[in-house]
Tab-separated table of C-alpha atoms in Angstrom:
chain	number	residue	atom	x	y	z
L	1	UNK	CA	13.420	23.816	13.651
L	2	UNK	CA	10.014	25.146	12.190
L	3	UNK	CA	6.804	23.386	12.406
L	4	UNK	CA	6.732	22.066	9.028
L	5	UNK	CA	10.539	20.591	9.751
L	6	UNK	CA	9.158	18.743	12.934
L	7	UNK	CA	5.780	17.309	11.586
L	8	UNK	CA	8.101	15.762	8.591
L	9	UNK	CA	10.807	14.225	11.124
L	10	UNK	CA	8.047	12.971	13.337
L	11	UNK	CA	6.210	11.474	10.361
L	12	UNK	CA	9.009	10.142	9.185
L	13	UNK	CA	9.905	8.624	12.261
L	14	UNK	CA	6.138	7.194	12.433
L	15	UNK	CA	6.587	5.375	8.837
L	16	UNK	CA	9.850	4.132	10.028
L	17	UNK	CA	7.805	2.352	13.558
L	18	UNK	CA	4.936	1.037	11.205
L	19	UNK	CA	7.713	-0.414	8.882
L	20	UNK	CA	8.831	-1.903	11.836
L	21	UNK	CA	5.470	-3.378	13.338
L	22	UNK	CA	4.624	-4.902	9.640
L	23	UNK	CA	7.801	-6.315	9.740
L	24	UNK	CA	7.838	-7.663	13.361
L	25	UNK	CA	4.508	-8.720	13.241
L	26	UNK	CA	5.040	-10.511	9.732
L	27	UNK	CA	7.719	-12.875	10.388
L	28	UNK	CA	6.529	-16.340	9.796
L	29	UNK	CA	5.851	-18.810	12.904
L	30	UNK	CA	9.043	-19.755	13.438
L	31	UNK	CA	10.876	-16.866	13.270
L	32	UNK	CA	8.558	-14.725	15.182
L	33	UNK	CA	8.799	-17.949	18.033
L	34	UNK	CA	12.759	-17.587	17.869
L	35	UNK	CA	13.243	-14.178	18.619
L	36	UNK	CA	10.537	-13.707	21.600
L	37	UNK	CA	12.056	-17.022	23.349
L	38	UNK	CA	15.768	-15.282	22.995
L	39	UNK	CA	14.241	-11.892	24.325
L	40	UNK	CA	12.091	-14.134	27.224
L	41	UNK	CA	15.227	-16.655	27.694
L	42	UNK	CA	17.387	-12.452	28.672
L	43	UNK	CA	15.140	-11.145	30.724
L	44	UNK	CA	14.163	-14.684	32.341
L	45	UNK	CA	17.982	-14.771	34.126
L	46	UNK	CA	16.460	-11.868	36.563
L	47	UNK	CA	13.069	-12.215	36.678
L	48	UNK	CA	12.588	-16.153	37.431
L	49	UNK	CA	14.517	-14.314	40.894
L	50	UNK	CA	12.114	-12.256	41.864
L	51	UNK	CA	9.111	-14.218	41.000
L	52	UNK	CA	10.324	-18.033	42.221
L	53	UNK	CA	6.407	-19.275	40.811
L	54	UNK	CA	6.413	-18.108	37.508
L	55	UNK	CA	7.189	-20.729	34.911
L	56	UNK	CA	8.888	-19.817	31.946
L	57	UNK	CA	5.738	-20.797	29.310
L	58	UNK	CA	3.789	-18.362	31.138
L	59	UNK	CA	6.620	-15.496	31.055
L	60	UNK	CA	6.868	-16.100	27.470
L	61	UNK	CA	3.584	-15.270	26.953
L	62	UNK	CA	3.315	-12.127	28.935
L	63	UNK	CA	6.487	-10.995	26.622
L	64	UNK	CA	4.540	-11.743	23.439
L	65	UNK	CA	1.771	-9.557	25.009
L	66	UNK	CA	3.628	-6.612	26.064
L	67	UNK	CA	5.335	-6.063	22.681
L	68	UNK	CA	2.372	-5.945	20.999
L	69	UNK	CA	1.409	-3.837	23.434
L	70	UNK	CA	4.602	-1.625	24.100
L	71	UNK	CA	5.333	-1.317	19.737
L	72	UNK	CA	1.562	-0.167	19.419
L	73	UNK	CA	2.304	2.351	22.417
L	74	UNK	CA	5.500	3.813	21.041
L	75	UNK	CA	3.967	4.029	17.135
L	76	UNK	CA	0.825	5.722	18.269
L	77	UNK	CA	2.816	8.251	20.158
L	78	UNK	CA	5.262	9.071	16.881
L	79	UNK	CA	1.864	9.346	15.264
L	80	UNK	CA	0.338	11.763	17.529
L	81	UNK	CA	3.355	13.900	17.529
L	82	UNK	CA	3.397	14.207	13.874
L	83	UNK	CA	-0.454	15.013	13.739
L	84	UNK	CA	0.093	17.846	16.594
L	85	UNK	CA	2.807	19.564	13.981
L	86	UNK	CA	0.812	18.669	11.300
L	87	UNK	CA	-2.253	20.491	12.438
L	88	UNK	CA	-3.655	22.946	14.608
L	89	UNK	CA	-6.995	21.541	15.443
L	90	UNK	CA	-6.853	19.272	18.591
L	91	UNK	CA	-9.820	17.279	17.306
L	92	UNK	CA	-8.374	16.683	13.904
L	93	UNK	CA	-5.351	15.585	15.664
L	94	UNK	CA	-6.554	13.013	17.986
L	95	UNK	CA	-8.755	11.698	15.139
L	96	UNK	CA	-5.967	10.787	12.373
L	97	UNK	CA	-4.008	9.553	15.559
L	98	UNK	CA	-6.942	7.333	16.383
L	99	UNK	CA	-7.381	6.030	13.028
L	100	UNK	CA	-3.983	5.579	11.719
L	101	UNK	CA	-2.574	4.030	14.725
L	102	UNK	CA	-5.897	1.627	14.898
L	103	UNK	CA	-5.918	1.058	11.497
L	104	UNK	CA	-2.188	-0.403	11.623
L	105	UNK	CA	-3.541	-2.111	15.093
L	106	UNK	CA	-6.190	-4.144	13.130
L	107	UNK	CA	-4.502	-4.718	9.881
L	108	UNK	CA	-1.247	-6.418	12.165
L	109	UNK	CA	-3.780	-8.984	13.068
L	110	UNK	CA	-5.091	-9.549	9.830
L	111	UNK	CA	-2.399	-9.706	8.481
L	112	UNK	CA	-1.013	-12.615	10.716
L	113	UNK	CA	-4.114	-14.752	9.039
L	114	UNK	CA	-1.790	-15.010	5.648
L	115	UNK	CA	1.594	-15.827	7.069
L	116	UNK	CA	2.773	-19.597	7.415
L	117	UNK	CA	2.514	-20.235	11.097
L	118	UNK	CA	1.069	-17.699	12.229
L	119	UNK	CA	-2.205	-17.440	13.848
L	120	UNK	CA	-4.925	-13.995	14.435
L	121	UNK	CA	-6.184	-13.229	18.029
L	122	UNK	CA	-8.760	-10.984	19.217
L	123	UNK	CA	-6.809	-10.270	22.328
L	124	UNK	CA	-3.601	-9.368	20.323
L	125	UNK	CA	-6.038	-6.959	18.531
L	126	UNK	CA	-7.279	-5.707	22.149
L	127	UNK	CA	-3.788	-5.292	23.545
L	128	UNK	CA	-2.569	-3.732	20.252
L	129	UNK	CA	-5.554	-1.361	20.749
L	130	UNK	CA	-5.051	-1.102	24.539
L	131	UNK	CA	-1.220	0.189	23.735
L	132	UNK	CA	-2.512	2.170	20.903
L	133	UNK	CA	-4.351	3.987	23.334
L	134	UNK	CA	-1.621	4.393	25.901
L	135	UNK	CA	0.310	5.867	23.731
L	136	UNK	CA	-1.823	8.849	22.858
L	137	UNK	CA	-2.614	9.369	26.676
């Protein structure tokens, strides 16, 4: 596969994850609510187990928090790996990485301010950062 072949799959591949951030992270209130309790209500079978204290409002939480955190992860790293094909320079790479996958990072909170129940959060923008930033490392 040449270079130009990869740096289109792997941008491909990164429109497809910010499709699926604006979509996630655009579902009204109660929608958005629905699916994190079903993903928190799975995992909770095991994990109330191993962690007898933890009550279930504050699991739910930490699940909101890590998908921001793990979807802004996985779309900066499709991101960087279509900038590394894309171009040679190191420095150019890291800085569309930085400012595409930040960019989407920022706008997924402002966006939340126009959606029926849906609220904006200056954490969610830190974590969404945060796993921004994990994801180039």
């Amino acid at each position: 596969m040449t270079r130009v072949n990869k740096a289109l799959l792997w941008w491909l591949v990164s429109l497809l994850c910010i499709a699926g951030v604006v979509f996630l992270f655009t579902q009204p209130g109660t929608e958005s609510a629905g699916l994190s309790t079903r993903i928190a209500e799975f995992c909770w079978k095991w994990t109330h187990l191993l962690f007898p204290g933890l009550k279930f409002e504050h699991f739910h939480i930490l699940i909101r928090k890590l998908a921001h955190f793990a979807t802004h992860a996985v779309l900066a790293f499709t991101i960087l790996r279509a900038s590394r094909y894309s171009f040679q320079r190191k420095g150019i790479t890291l800085f569309v990485t930085v400012l595409l996958a930040g960019a989407v990072a920022i706008f997924d909170e402002t966006a939340q301010l126009q959606i029926l129940g849906r609220s904006s959060s200056s954490i969610d923008a830190i974590i969404n950062l945060v796993g921004a930033c994990a994801g180039i490392c």
